Amino acid sequence: MKSFAFMVAIAVLIIGFSACDRVSKIVQPTTPDTEDKRQEISIGVVLPLTGHLAATGQLMKQGFALALDEINNAQLSNTTFTFIIEDDTSTPEGAVAAFNKLIHQEGMSVILGPATSSATRAAFPIAQENEIVAISPTAGARGLGAIGDFVFRVPLATDVSALKGVEITYTKLGYQRVATLYDDTDLFSTDRDKALREAFTANGIEVLTTEVFQSGETDFSAQLARIQVLNPDVIFVSALPPEKPGILIQAHQLGISATFIVSSLTDVEVEAAGAAAEGAITFTGWFPTDDTPGNPAFVQNYSEKFGMAPNAFAAVSYASVYILAEAITNAQSADSTAVRDALANIRDLDTVFGKFSFNADGDAVYDPRALIVKNGMFQPFE
């Protein structure tokens, strides 16, 4: 009897505790689930943050950062993006190391970068071999998109920009005799000079001489003096950002009066060259006063966030993030094959460049432009 009474008491206690628990769940308010359940997708970024092109890499990083903030804050989908950034030290070897780390250690399925054509030529095969999507915002040398179906480029290829640029400027200036000066250690500069000479041949323009230099050089006086003796109508320069101001300044000091047409010249180099940049022309796909979709807001937001106006490197980096985000949204996945297919199908996407598409080789398709420096500022070349 005592055992039976003890068991009954235990049962009563258990039933009581269960009842209390149920009442507690009914009476106490439920804490709302405020946790952000959006999916987070990490994107690898490879930039030259140290070395010869560190200044350019920082401008590109700012363009990436602004686009990332805008896309995440807009909350247009159930996805947020984060960047895992690696420095390629402004070298092809650094880009290879950065790609290997992002792919094999960080597990990235998508990478933005590298910046230069030389680094891109070295790193793109790694992405292709591992079936990882890679998008270079700024590598313009020909043939890079054709490395494989997982790699893409946002800038116009050198043959497209050179041919159109020569067509635009030749029609107005009517030059017949030209000289070229290029960096023979940089893939983009070498390929651009070749593309220019092909355009000259197509238009019956005589090339008086071609001079070369190497990345990191600061004295271009000997090359410019040899060009000056030949008195060309126009001098075409193909170079990376650090060398452009010095070339313009030294040409100005020598009293060279020929028009300079310089690859991818930006307001940063124009400001550094000062009066020596006056009248210089460049071929580009973007202009800060363009009324293309989102461009006025981009210029305003960038200027407010970083205390400086954006240049073409910042603009193309900004656009690259939006192009990738569009593809990931359309793919509804970060799977590299799905993103690759979505990128390949981008047609007439509204960007700060205007309508943007990829062709069958993963190269960009949009309208190139020509700009000229007047009173220290870029103006449309008309």
Coordinates of C-alpha atoms in Angstrom, one line a residue:
M1 CA 0.0 0.0 0.0
K2 CA 2.8 2.4 0.8
S3 CA 4.5 1.7 -2.5
F4 CA 1.2 2.2 -4.3
A5 CA 0.6 5.5 -2.6
F6 CA 4.2 6.7 -3.5
M7 CA 3.6 5.9 -7.2
V8 CA 0.3 7.7 -7.2
A9 CA 2.0 10.8 -5.7
I10 CA 4.7 10.7 -8.3
A11 CA 2.1 10.4 -11.1
V12 CA 0.2 13.4 -9.7
L13 CA 3.4 15.5 -9.6
I14 CA 4.2 14.6 -13.2
I15 CA 0.7 15.4 -14.4
G16 CA 0.8 18.7 -12.5
F17 CA 4.1 19.7 -14.0
S18 CA 2.9 18.9 -17.5
A19 CA -0.2 21.0 -17.0
C20 CA 1.8 23.9 -15.7
D21 CA 4.1 23.7 -18.7
R22 CA 1.2 23.8 -21.1
V23 CA -0.4 26.7 -19.3
S24 CA 2.9 28.5 -19.3
K25 CA 3.2 28.2 -23.1
I26 CA -0.3 29.5 -23.5
V27 CA -0.1 32.4 -21.1
Q28 CA 3.4 33.7 -21.8
P29 CA 3.8 35.7 -25.0
T30 CA 5.8 34.2 -27.8
T31 CA 9.0 36.1 -28.6
P32 CA 8.8 37.1 -32.3
D33 CA 11.4 35.6 -34.6
T34 CA 13.3 38.7 -35.8
E35 CA 16.3 36.9 -37.1
D36 CA 17.3 37.8 -40.7
K37 CA 16.7 34.6 -42.6
R38 CA 18.2 35.9 -45.9
Q39 CA 20.8 33.7 -47.5
E40 CA 24.4 34.9 -47.4
I41 CA 26.6 34.4 -50.4
S42 CA 30.3 35.1 -50.3
I43 CA 32.1 36.4 -53.3
G44 CA 35.8 36.3 -53.8
V45 CA 37.5 39.6 -54.9
V46 CA 41.1 39.8 -56.2
L47 CA 42.5 43.3 -56.4
P48 CA 46.0 45.0 -56.6
L49 CA 45.9 46.5 -53.1
T50 CA 49.7 46.7 -52.8
G51 CA 52.5 47.1 -55.3
H52 CA 52.6 49.1 -58.6
L53 CA 48.8 49.4 -59.0
A54 CA 47.8 49.8 -55.4
A55 CA 46.2 53.2 -56.0
T56 CA 44.0 51.9 -58.8
G57 CA 43.1 48.9 -56.7
Q58 CA 41.8 51.1 -53.9
L59 CA 39.5 53.0 -56.3
M60 CA 38.2 49.7 -57.6
K61 CA 37.6 48.5 -54.0
Q62 CA 35.5 51.6 -53.3
G63 CA 33.4 50.9 -56.4
F64 CA 32.8 47.4 -55.2
A65 CA 32.0 48.5 -51.7
L66 CA 29.4 51.0 -52.8
A67 CA 27.6 48.5 -55.0
L68 CA 27.6 45.9 -52.2
D69 CA 26.1 48.3 -49.7
E70 CA 23.4 49.4 -52.1
I71 CA 22.4 45.9 -53.1
N72 CA 22.3 44.5 -49.5
N73 CA 20.5 47.5 -48.2
A74 CA 17.8 47.4 -50.9
Q75 CA 16.8 43.9 -49.8
L76 CA 15.3 43.1 -53.2
S77 CA 15.7 39.4 -52.7
N78 CA 16.3 36.9 -49.9
T79 CA 20.0 37.0 -50.5
T80 CA 22.8 39.2 -49.0
F81 CA 26.4 39.3 -50.4
T82 CA 29.7 39.5 -48.6
F83 CA 33.2 39.9 -50.1
I84 CA 36.3 37.9 -49.2
I85 CA 39.1 40.1 -50.6
E86 CA 42.6 39.0 -51.6
D87 CA 45.5 41.2 -52.6
D88 CA 47.3 40.1 -55.8
T89 CA 50.2 42.5 -55.1
S90 CA 49.9 43.9 -58.6
T91 CA 51.5 40.7 -60.1
P92 CA 50.3 37.7 -62.2
E93 CA 51.9 35.5 -59.6
G94 CA 50.0 37.2 -56.8
A95 CA 46.8 36.8 -58.8
V96 CA 47.4 33.0 -59.2
A97 CA 48.0 32.7 -55.4
A98 CA 44.9 34.7 -54.6
F99 CA 42.7 32.6 -56.9
N100 CA 44.1 29.3 -55.5
K101 CA 43.4 30.5 -51.9
L102 CA 39.9 31.6 -52.7
I103 CA 39.0 28.5 -54.5
H104 CA 40.8 25.8 -52.5
Q105 CA 40.8 27.3 -49.0
E106 CA 37.8 29.6 -49.0
G107 CA 35.5 27.5 -51.2
M108 CA 34.5 30.4 -53.4
S109 CA 32.3 29.6 -56.5
V110 CA 32.5 33.1 -57.9
I111 CA 35.4 35.6 -58.1
L112 CA 35.6 39.2 -59.1
G113 CA 39.0 40.0 -60.6
P114 CA 41.8 40.2 -61.4
A115 CA 42.3 43.8 -62.6
T116 CA 45.1 43.7 -65.2
S117 CA 45.2 41.7 -68.4
S118 CA 48.5 40.2 -67.4
A119 CA 47.1 38.9 -64.1
T120 CA 43.9 37.8 -65.7
R121 CA 45.7 35.7 -68.3
A122 CA 47.5 33.9 -65.5
A123 CA 44.5 33.4 -63.2
F124 CA 41.6 32.7 -65.5
P125 CA 42.8 29.2 -66.5
I126 CA 42.7 28.3 -62.8
A127 CA 39.1 29.4 -62.6
Q128 CA 38.2 27.5 -65.7
E129 CA 40.0 24.3 -64.6
N130 CA 38.1 24.3 -61.4
E131 CA 34.8 25.4 -63.0
I132 CA 34.7 28.6 -60.9
V133 CA 33.1 31.8 -62.3
A134 CA 35.6 34.6 -62.7
I135 CA 34.7 38.1 -63.9
S136 CA 37.4 40.7 -64.5
P137 CA 36.2 44.3 -64.2
T138 CA 39.1 45.8 -66.1
A139 CA 41.2 43.4 -68.2
G140 CA 40.8 44.5 -71.8
A141 CA 43.3 42.4 -73.8
R142 CA 41.9 40.3 -76.5
G143 CA 41.3 36.6 -76.1
L144 CA 40.9 36.5 -72.3
G145 CA 37.2 35.7 -72.4
A146 CA 37.8 32.9 -74.8
I147 CA 39.9 31.1 -72.2
G148 CA 36.8 29.2 -71.2
D149 CA 33.1 29.3 -70.6
F150 CA 33.4 30.1 -66.9
V151 CA 35.3 33.4 -67.4
F152 CA 33.9 36.8 -68.3
R153 CA 35.1 40.4 -68.8
V154 CA 33.3 43.7 -68.2
P155 CA 35.6 46.1 -70.2
L156 CA 35.5 46.3 -73.9
A157 CA 38.2 44.3 -75.6
T158 CA 41.1 46.3 -77.1
D159 CA 40.2 45.6 -80.7
V160 CA 36.6 46.9 -80.1
S161 CA 37.6 50.1 -78.3
A162 CA 40.7 50.8 -80.5
L163 CA 38.8 50.4 -83.8
K164 CA 35.9 52.5 -82.7
G165 CA 38.1 55.1 -81.1
V166 CA 40.3 55.5 -84.2
E167 CA 37.1 55.7 -86.3
I168 CA 35.7 58.5 -84.0
T169 CA 38.9 60.6 -83.8
Y170 CA 40.2 60.1 -87.3
T171 CA 36.9 61.3 -88.8
K172 CA 37.2 64.6 -86.9
L173 CA 41.0 65.2 -86.6
G174 CA 41.9 63.7 -90.0
Y175 CA 45.4 62.6 -88.8
Q176 CA 47.6 60.8 -91.4
R177 CA 50.9 60.3 -89.6
V178 CA 51.0 58.8 -86.0
A179 CA 53.5 57.4 -83.5
T180 CA 52.8 54.9 -80.7
L181 CA 54.4 54.4 -77.3
Y182 CA 53.5 51.4 -75.1
D183 CA 54.5 49.3 -72.1
D184 CA 56.0 46.1 -73.5
T185 CA 55.8 44.3 -70.2
D186 CA 52.1 44.7 -69.8
L187 CA 49.7 42.5 -71.8
F188 CA 46.9 45.1 -72.1
S189 CA 49.3 47.8 -73.4
T190 CA 51.0 45.5 -75.8
D191 CA 47.7 44.2 -77.2
R192 CA 46.2 47.6 -77.4
D193 CA 49.1 48.9 -79.5
K194 CA 48.7 46.0 -81.8
A195 CA 45.0 46.6 -82.1
L196 CA 45.7 50.3 -82.8
R197 CA 48.1 49.5 -85.6
E198 CA 45.5 47.2 -87.2
A199 CA 43.0 50.0 -87.1
F200 CA 45.6 52.4 -88.7
T201 CA 46.2 49.9 -91.5
A202 CA 42.4 49.6 -92.1
N203 CA 42.2 53.4 -92.4
G204 CA 45.4 54.1 -94.4
I205 CA 47.1 55.9 -91.5
E206 CA 50.9 55.8 -91.5
V207 CA 52.8 54.7 -88.4
L208 CA 56.1 56.7 -88.2
T209 CA 57.5 54.8 -85.3
T210 CA 56.7 52.7 -82.3
E211 CA 58.6 53.2 -79.0
V212 CA 58.4 51.1 -75.8
F213 CA 59.1 51.3 -72.1
Q214 CA 58.6 49.1 -69.1
S215 CA 56.2 49.3 -66.1
G216 CA 57.8 51.2 -63.2
E217 CA 60.0 53.4 -65.5
T218 CA 59.8 57.2 -64.8
D219 CA 62.0 58.7 -67.6
F220 CA 60.4 58.7 -71.0
S221 CA 62.4 61.6 -72.4
A222 CA 64.5 59.5 -74.9
Q223 CA 61.5 57.8 -76.4
L224 CA 59.5 61.1 -76.6
A225 CA 62.5 62.9 -78.2
R226 CA 62.8 60.3 -80.9
I227 CA 59.1 60.7 -81.6
Q228 CA 59.3 64.5 -81.6
V229 CA 61.8 64.5 -84.4
L230 CA 59.4 62.8 -86.7
N231 CA 56.6 65.3 -86.0
P232 CA 53.6 63.0 -86.0
D233 CA 50.0 64.4 -86.0
V234 CA 49.0 62.2 -83.1
I235 CA 50.8 60.1 -80.4
F236 CA 49.0 57.1 -79.1
V237 CA 50.0 55.9 -75.6
S238 CA 49.2 52.5 -74.2
A239 CA 50.1 52.3 -70.5
L240 CA 49.1 51.4 -67.0
P241 CA 47.9 54.3 -64.7
P242 CA 51.1 55.1 -62.9
E243 CA 53.1 55.9 -66.0
K244 CA 50.5 58.1 -67.8
P245 CA 51.0 61.4 -66.0
G246 CA 54.8 61.2 -66.4
I247 CA 54.6 60.6 -70.1
L248 CA 52.2 63.6 -70.5
I249 CA 54.3 65.9 -68.3
Q250 CA 57.6 65.1 -70.0
A251 CA 56.0 65.5 -73.5
H252 CA 54.8 68.9 -72.4
Q253 CA 58.3 69.9 -71.1
L254 CA 59.8 68.9 -74.5
G255 CA 57.3 71.2 -76.2
I256 CA 55.6 68.4 -78.2
S257 CA 52.5 69.8 -79.8
A258 CA 51.0 66.6 -81.2
T259 CA 47.7 65.4 -79.8
F260 CA 48.0 62.6 -77.3
I261 CA 45.4 59.7 -77.3
V262 CA 46.0 57.7 -74.1
S263 CA 44.5 54.4 -73.0
S264 CA 41.9 54.4 -70.2
L265 CA 43.0 57.9 -69.0
T266 CA 41.1 58.9 -65.9
D267 CA 40.6 62.1 -64.0
V268 CA 43.1 60.9 -61.4
E269 CA 45.9 60.9 -64.0
V270 CA 44.6 64.1 -65.6
E271 CA 44.9 65.8 -62.2
A272 CA 48.4 64.4 -61.6
A273 CA 49.5 65.6 -65.1
G274 CA 48.0 69.1 -64.6
A275 CA 48.3 71.4 -67.7
A276 CA 50.2 68.7 -69.6
A277 CA 47.0 66.7 -69.9
E278 CA 45.1 69.5 -71.7
G279 CA 43.8 68.3 -75.0
A280 CA 44.5 64.6 -74.3
I281 CA 41.9 62.1 -75.6
T282 CA 40.9 58.7 -74.3
F283 CA 38.5 55.9 -75.3
T284 CA 36.1 54.8 -72.7
G285 CA 32.6 53.3 -72.1
W286 CA 31.6 55.6 -69.2
F287 CA 31.3 59.3 -68.5
P288 CA 30.2 60.8 -65.2
T289 CA 27.6 63.0 -66.7
D290 CA 25.9 60.2 -68.7
D291 CA 22.2 59.9 -68.1
T292 CA 22.4 56.2 -68.2
P293 CA 20.3 54.1 -65.8
G294 CA 21.5 54.6 -62.2
N295 CA 24.6 56.7 -63.2
P296 CA 23.5 60.1 -61.6
A297 CA 22.7 58.3 -58.4
F298 CA 26.0 56.4 -58.6
V299 CA 28.1 59.6 -59.0
Q300 CA 26.3 61.3 -56.2
N301 CA 26.4 58.4 -53.8
Y302 CA 30.1 57.6 -54.5
S303 CA 31.0 61.3 -54.0
E304 CA 29.2 61.5 -50.7
K305 CA 30.6 58.2 -49.4
F306 CA 34.2 58.7 -50.4
G307 CA 34.6 62.5 -50.6
M308 CA 35.7 62.3 -54.2
A309 CA 34.2 62.0 -57.7
P310 CA 34.3 58.5 -59.2
N311 CA 36.5 57.6 -62.1
A312 CA 36.2 54.9 -64.8
F313 CA 37.9 52.3 -62.6
A314 CA 35.4 52.8 -59.8
A315 CA 32.5 52.9 -62.3
V316 CA 33.4 49.6 -64.0
S317 CA 33.9 47.9 -60.6
Y318 CA 30.5 49.2 -59.4
A319 CA 28.8 47.9 -62.5
S320 CA 30.5 44.5 -62.2
V321 CA 28.9 43.9 -58.9
Y322 CA 25.5 44.7 -60.2
I323 CA 26.0 42.5 -63.3
L324 CA 27.0 39.6 -61.1
A325 CA 24.1 40.2 -58.7
E326 CA 21.7 40.1 -61.6
A327 CA 23.1 36.7 -62.7
I328 CA 23.0 35.2 -59.2
T329 CA 19.4 36.4 -58.8
N330 CA 18.4 35.0 -62.1
A331 CA 20.2 31.7 -61.3
Q332 CA 18.6 31.6 -57.9
S333 CA 21.8 30.0 -56.7
A334 CA 25.5 30.6 -56.1
D335 CA 26.3 27.3 -57.9
S336 CA 29.0 28.2 -60.4
T337 CA 27.4 26.4 -63.4
A338 CA 24.1 28.1 -62.8
V339 CA 25.8 31.6 -62.4
R340 CA 27.8 30.9 -65.5
D341 CA 24.7 30.2 -67.5
A342 CA 22.9 33.2 -66.2
L343 CA 25.8 35.5 -67.0
A344 CA 26.0 34.1 -70.5
N345 CA 22.3 35.0 -71.0
I346 CA 22.6 38.6 -69.9
R347 CA 21.3 40.8 -72.7
D348 CA 20.6 44.6 -72.7
L349 CA 21.0 44.9 -68.9
D350 CA 20.6 48.5 -67.7
T351 CA 23.9 49.6 -66.2
V352 CA 25.8 52.9 -65.7
F353 CA 27.3 52.2 -69.2
G354 CA 23.9 51.9 -70.7
K355 CA 22.6 48.6 -72.2
F356 CA 25.1 45.8 -71.4
S357 CA 25.4 42.3 -72.8
F358 CA 27.9 39.4 -72.9
N359 CA 28.8 37.9 -76.3
A360 CA 29.5 34.2 -76.9
D361 CA 33.1 34.6 -75.7
G362 CA 32.1 36.2 -72.4
D363 CA 33.2 39.6 -73.6
A364 CA 31.3 42.8 -72.9
V365 CA 29.1 44.4 -75.5
Y366 CA 28.2 48.1 -75.1
D367 CA 28.9 51.4 -76.9
P368 CA 32.4 52.8 -76.6
R369 CA 33.0 56.6 -76.3
A370 CA 35.8 59.1 -76.7
L371 CA 36.5 61.9 -74.2
I372 CA 38.8 64.9 -74.4
V373 CA 40.4 67.0 -71.6
K374 CA 39.3 70.6 -71.8
N375 CA 40.1 73.1 -69.0
G376 CA 41.4 70.3 -66.9
M377 CA 38.1 68.3 -67.2
F378 CA 36.8 65.5 -69.4
Q379 CA 34.3 66.5 -72.0
P380 CA 32.7 64.3 -74.7
F381 CA 34.8 64.3 -77.9
E382 CA 32.5 65.6 -80.5

